[in-house]
mmCIF file of C-alpha atoms and ligand atoms in Angstrom:
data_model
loop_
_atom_site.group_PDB
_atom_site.id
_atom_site.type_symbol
_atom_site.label_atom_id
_atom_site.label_comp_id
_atom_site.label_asym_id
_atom_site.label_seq_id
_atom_site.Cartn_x
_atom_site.Cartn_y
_atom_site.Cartn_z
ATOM 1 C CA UNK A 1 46.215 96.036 144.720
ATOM 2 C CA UNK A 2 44.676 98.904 143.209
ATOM 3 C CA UNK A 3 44.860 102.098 144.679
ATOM 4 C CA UNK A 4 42.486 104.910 144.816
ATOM 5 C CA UNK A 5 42.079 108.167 146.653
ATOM 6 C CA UNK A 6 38.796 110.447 146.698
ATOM 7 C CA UNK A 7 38.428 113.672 144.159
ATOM 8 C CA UNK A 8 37.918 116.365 146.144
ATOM 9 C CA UNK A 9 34.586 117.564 147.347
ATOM 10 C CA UNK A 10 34.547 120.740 144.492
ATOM 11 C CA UNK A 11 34.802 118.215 141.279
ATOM 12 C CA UNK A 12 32.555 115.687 143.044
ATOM 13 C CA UNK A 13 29.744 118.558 143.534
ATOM 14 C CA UNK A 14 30.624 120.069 139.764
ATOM 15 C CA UNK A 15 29.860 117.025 138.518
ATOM 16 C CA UNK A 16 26.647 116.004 139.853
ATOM 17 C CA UNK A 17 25.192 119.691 139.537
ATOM 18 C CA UNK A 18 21.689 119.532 138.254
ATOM 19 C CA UNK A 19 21.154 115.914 139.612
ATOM 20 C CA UNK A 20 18.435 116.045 142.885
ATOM 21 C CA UNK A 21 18.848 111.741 143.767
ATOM 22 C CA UNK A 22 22.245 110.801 143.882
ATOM 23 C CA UNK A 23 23.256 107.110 144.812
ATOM 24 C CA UNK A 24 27.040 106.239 146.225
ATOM 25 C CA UNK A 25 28.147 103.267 145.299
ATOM 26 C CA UNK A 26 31.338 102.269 147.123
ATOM 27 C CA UNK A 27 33.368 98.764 146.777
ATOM 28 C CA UNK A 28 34.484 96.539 149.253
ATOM 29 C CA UNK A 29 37.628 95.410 147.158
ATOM 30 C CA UNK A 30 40.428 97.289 146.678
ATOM 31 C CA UNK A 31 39.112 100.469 146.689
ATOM 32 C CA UNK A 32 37.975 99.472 150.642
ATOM 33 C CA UNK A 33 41.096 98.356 151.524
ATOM 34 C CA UNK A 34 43.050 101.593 150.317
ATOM 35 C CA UNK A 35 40.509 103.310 152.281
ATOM 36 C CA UNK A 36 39.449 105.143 149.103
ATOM 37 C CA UNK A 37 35.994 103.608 148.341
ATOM 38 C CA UNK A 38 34.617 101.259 150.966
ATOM 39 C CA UNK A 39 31.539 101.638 153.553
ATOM 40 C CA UNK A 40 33.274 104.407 155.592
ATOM 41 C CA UNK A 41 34.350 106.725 152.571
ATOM 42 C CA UNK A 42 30.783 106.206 151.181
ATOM 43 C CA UNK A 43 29.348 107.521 154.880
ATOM 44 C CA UNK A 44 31.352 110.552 154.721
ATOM 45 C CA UNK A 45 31.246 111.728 150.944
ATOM 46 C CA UNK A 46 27.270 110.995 151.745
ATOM 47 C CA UNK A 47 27.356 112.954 154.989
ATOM 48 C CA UNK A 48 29.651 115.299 152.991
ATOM 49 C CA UNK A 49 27.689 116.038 150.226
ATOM 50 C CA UNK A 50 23.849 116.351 152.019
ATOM 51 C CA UNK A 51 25.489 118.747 154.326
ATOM 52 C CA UNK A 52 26.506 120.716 151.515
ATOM 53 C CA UNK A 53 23.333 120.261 149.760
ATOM 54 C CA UNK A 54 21.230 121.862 153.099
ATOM 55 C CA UNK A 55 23.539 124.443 153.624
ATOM 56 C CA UNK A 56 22.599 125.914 149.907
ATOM 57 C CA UNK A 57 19.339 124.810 150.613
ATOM 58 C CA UNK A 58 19.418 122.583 147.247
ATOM 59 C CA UNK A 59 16.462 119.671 147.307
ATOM 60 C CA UNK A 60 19.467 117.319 146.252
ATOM 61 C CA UNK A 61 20.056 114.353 148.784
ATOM 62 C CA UNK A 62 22.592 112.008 148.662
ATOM 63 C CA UNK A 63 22.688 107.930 149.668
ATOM 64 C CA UNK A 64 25.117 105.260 150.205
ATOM 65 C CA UNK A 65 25.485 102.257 149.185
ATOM 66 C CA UNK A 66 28.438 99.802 149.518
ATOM 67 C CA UNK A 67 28.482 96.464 146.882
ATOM 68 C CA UNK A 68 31.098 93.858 147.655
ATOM 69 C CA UNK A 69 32.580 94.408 144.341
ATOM 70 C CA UNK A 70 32.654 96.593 141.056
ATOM 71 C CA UNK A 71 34.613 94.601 138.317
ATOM 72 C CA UNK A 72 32.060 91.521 139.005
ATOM 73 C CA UNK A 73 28.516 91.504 137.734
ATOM 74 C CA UNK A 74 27.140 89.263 140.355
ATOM 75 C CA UNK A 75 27.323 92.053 142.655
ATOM 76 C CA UNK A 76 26.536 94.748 140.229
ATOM 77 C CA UNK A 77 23.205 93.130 139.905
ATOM 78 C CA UNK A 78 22.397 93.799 143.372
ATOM 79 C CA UNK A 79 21.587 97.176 142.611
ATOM 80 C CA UNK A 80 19.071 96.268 140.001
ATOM 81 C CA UNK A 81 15.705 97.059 141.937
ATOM 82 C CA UNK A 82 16.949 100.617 143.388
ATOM 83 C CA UNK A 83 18.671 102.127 140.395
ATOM 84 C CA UNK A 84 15.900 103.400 138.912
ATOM 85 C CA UNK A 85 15.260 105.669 141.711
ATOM 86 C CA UNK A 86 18.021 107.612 141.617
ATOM 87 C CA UNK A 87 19.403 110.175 138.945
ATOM 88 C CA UNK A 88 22.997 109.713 139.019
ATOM 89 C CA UNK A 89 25.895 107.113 140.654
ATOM 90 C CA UNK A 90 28.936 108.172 142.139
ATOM 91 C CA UNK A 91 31.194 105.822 142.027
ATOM 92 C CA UNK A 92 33.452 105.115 144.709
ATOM 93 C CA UNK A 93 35.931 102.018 142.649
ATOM 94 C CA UNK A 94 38.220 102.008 140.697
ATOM 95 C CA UNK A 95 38.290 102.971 136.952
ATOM 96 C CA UNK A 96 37.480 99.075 135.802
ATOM 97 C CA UNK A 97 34.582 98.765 138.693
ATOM 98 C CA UNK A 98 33.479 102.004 137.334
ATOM 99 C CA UNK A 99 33.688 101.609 133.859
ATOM 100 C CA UNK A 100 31.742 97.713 134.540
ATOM 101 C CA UNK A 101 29.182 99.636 136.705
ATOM 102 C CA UNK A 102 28.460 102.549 133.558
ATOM 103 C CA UNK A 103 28.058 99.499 131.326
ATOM 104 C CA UNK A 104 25.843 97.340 133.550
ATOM 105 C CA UNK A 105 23.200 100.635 133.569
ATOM 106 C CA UNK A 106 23.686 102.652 130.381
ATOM 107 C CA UNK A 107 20.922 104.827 131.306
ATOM 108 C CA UNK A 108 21.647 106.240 134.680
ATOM 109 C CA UNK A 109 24.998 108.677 134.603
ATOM 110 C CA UNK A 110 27.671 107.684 135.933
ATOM 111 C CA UNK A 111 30.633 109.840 137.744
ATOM 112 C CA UNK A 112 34.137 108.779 139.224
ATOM 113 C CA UNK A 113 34.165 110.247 143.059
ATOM 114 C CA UNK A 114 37.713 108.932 143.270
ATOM 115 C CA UNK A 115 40.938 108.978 141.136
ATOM 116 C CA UNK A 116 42.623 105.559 140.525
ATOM 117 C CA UNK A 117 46.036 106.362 141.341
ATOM 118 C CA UNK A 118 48.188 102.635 141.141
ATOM 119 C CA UNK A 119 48.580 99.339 141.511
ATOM 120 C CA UNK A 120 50.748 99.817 144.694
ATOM 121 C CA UNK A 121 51.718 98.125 147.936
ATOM 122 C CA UNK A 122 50.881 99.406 151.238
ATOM 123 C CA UNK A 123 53.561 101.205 153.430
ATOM 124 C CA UNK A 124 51.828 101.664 156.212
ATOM 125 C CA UNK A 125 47.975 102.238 156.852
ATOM 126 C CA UNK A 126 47.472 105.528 154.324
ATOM 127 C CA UNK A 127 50.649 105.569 152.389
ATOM 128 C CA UNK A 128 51.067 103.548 148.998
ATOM 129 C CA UNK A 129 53.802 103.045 146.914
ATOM 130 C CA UNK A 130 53.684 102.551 142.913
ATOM 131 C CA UNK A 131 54.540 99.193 142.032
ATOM 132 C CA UNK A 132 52.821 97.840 138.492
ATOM 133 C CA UNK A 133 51.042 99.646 135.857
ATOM 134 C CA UNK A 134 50.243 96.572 134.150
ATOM 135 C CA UNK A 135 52.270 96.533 131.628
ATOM 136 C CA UNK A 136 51.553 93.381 130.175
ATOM 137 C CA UNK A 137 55.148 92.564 129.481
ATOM 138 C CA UNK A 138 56.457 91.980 132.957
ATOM 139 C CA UNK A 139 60.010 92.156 133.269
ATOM 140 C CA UNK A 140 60.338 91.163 136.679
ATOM 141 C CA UNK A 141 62.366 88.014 136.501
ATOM 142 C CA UNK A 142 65.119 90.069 134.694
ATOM 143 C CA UNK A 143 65.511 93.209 136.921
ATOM 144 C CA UNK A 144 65.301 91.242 140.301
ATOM 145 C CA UNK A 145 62.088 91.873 141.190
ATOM 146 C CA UNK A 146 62.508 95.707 140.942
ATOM 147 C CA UNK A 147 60.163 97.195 138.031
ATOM 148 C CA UNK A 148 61.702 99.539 135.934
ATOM 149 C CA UNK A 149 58.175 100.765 134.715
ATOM 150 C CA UNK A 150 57.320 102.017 137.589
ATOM 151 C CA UNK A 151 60.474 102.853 139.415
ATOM 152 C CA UNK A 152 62.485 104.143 136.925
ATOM 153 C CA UNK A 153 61.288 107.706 135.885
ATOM 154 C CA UNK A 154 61.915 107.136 132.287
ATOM 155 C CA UNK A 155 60.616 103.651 132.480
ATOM 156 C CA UNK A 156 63.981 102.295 130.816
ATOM 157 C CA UNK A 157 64.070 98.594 130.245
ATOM 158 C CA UNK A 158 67.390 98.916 129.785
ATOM 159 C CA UNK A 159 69.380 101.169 132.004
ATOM 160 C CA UNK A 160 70.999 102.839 133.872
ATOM 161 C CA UNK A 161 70.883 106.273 132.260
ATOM 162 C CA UNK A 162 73.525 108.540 131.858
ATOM 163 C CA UNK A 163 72.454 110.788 134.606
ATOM 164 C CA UNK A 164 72.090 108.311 138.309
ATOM 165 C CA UNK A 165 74.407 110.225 140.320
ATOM 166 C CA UNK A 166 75.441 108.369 143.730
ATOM 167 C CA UNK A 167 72.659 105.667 143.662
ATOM 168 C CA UNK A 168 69.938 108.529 142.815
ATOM 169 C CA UNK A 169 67.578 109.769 139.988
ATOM 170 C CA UNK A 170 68.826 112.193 138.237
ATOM 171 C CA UNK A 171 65.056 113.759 137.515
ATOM 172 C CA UNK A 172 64.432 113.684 141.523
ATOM 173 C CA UNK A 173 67.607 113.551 143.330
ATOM 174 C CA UNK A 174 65.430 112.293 146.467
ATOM 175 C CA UNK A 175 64.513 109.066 144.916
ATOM 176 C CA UNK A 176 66.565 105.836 144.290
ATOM 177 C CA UNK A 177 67.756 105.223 140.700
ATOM 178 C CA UNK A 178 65.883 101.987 139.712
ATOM 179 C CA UNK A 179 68.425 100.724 137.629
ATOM 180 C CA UNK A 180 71.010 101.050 140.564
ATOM 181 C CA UNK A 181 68.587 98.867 142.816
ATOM 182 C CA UNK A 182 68.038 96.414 140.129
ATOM 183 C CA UNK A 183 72.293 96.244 139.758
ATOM 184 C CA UNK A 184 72.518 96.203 143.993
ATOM 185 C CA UNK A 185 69.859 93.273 143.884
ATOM 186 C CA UNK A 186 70.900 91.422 140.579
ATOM 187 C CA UNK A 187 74.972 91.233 142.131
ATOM 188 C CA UNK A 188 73.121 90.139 145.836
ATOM 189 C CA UNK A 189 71.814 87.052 144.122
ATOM 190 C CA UNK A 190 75.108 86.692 141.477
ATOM 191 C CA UNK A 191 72.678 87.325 138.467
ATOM 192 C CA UNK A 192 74.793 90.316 136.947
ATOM 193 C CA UNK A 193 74.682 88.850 133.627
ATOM 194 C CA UNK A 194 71.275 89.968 133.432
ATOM 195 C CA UNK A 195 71.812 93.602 133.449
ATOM 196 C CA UNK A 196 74.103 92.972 130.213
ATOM 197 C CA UNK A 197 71.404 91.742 128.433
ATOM 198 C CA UNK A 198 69.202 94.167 126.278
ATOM 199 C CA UNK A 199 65.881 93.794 126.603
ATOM 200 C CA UNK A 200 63.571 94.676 123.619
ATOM 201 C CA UNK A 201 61.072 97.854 123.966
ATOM 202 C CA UNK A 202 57.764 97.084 124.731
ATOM 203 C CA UNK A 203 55.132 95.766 122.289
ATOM 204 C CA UNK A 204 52.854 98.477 121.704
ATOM 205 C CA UNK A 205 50.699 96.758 120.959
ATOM 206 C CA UNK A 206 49.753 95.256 124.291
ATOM 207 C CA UNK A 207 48.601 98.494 125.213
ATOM 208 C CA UNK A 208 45.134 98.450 122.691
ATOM 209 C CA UNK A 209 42.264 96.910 125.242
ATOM 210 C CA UNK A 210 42.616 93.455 125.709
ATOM 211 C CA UNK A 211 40.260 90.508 127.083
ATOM 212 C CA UNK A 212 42.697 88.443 129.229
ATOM 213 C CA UNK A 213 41.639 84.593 129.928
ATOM 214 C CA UNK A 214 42.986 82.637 132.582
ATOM 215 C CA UNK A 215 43.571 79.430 131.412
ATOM 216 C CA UNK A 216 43.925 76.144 134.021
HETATM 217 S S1 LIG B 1 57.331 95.279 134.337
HETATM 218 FE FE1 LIG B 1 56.501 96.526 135.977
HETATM 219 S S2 LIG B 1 54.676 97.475 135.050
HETATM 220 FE FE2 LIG B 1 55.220 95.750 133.754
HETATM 221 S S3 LIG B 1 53.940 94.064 134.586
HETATM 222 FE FE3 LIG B 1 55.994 93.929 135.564
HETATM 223 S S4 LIG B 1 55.743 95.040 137.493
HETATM 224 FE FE4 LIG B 1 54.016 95.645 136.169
HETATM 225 S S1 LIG B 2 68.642 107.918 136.957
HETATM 226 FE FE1 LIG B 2 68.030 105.766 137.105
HETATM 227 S S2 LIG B 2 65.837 105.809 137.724
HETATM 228 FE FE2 LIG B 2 66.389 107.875 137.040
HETATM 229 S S3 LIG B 2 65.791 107.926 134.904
HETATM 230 FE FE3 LIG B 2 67.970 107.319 134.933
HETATM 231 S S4 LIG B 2 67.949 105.063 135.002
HETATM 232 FE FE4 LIG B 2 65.888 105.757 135.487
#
């Protein structure tokens, strides 16, 4: 899931400086369940922001607003009759629902309130770990499930490097070598042959903007 995690209140206010009707959209996907962008985060960042706003006795006033989604246009078209009424969105999704929302209304400015940090799993509630950057050459079935992308600081599909040192990363000592787990969990499931195998680097050019289509 993709992971996000608010800007902080100086860059949000820099931004929007000059604008008097601001409108908050947040997103009940991803961004909601990271607690980065959903109903509650758009209460505060609006309770946030007005407070700020009185307190330098600026006319500007903040609202909220929370659609279901931001990478779907059914729900972008909810906004549709209240747009107009505002000078600027903050946007409380992700980069794509962001990007989606910019395009659905050209005409009204759009700024990021939050970062998009990862595609990541959840640790426990408020701590997420790094697992994909979507790639689009997944690797997965080769490295047992551990992706060297992400995990391995110098994203090696082939490794280790010369510098693990007892199980560790040589450029953070504190973190797991990747290539170590993918050896531990390859020889777990008898699969060594796999780390023997070179694997080719990555085709560039799956990283230009693509259109993806699921096909049945
Ligand atoms: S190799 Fe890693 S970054 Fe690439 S698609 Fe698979 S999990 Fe994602
Ligand atoms: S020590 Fe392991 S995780 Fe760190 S860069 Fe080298 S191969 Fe990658």
């Amino acid at each position: 899931m993709v992971k996000v995690k608010q800007k902080n209140l100086k860059e949000i206010i820099d931004a929007v400086q000059g604008y008097d009707r601001l409108l908050i959209v947040g997103c009940g996907g991803c961004a909601s369940v990271c607690l980065g962008g959903g109903q509650r985060e758009v209460d505060r960042l609006c309770m946030d922001l007005n407070f700020f706003f009185k307190s330098e006795n600026r006319p500007a006033r903040a609202t909220g607003y929370t659609l279901e989604r931001q990478c779907n246009p059914l729900f972008l078209e909810e906004l549709q009759p209240i747009i107009g009424n505002y000078d600027c969105v903050l946007s409380m999704a992700c980069g794509a629902g962001c990007q989606y929302l910019a395009e659905t209304y050209p005409e009204t400015p759009i700024f990021p309130a939050v970062n998009t940090v990862a595609i990541g799993i959840d640790r426990e509630i408020g701590v997420y770990e790094e697992r994909c950057r979507a790639c689009g050459a997944c690797v997965l079935g080769y490295t047992g499930g551990v992706c060297p992308v992400t995990r391995c600081a110098k994203g090696l599909f082939n490794g280790p490097c010369g510098g693990t040192n007892k199980g560790m990363c040589e450029v953070n000592p504190n973190v797991p070598c990747a290539w170590i787990e993918i050896y531990n969990r390859l020889k777990k499931q008898d699969r060594l042959d796999n780390i023997m195998k070179i694997t080719p680097a990555m085709e560039w050019q799956n990283q230009v903007q693509r259109t993806l289509v699921q096909e049945r």
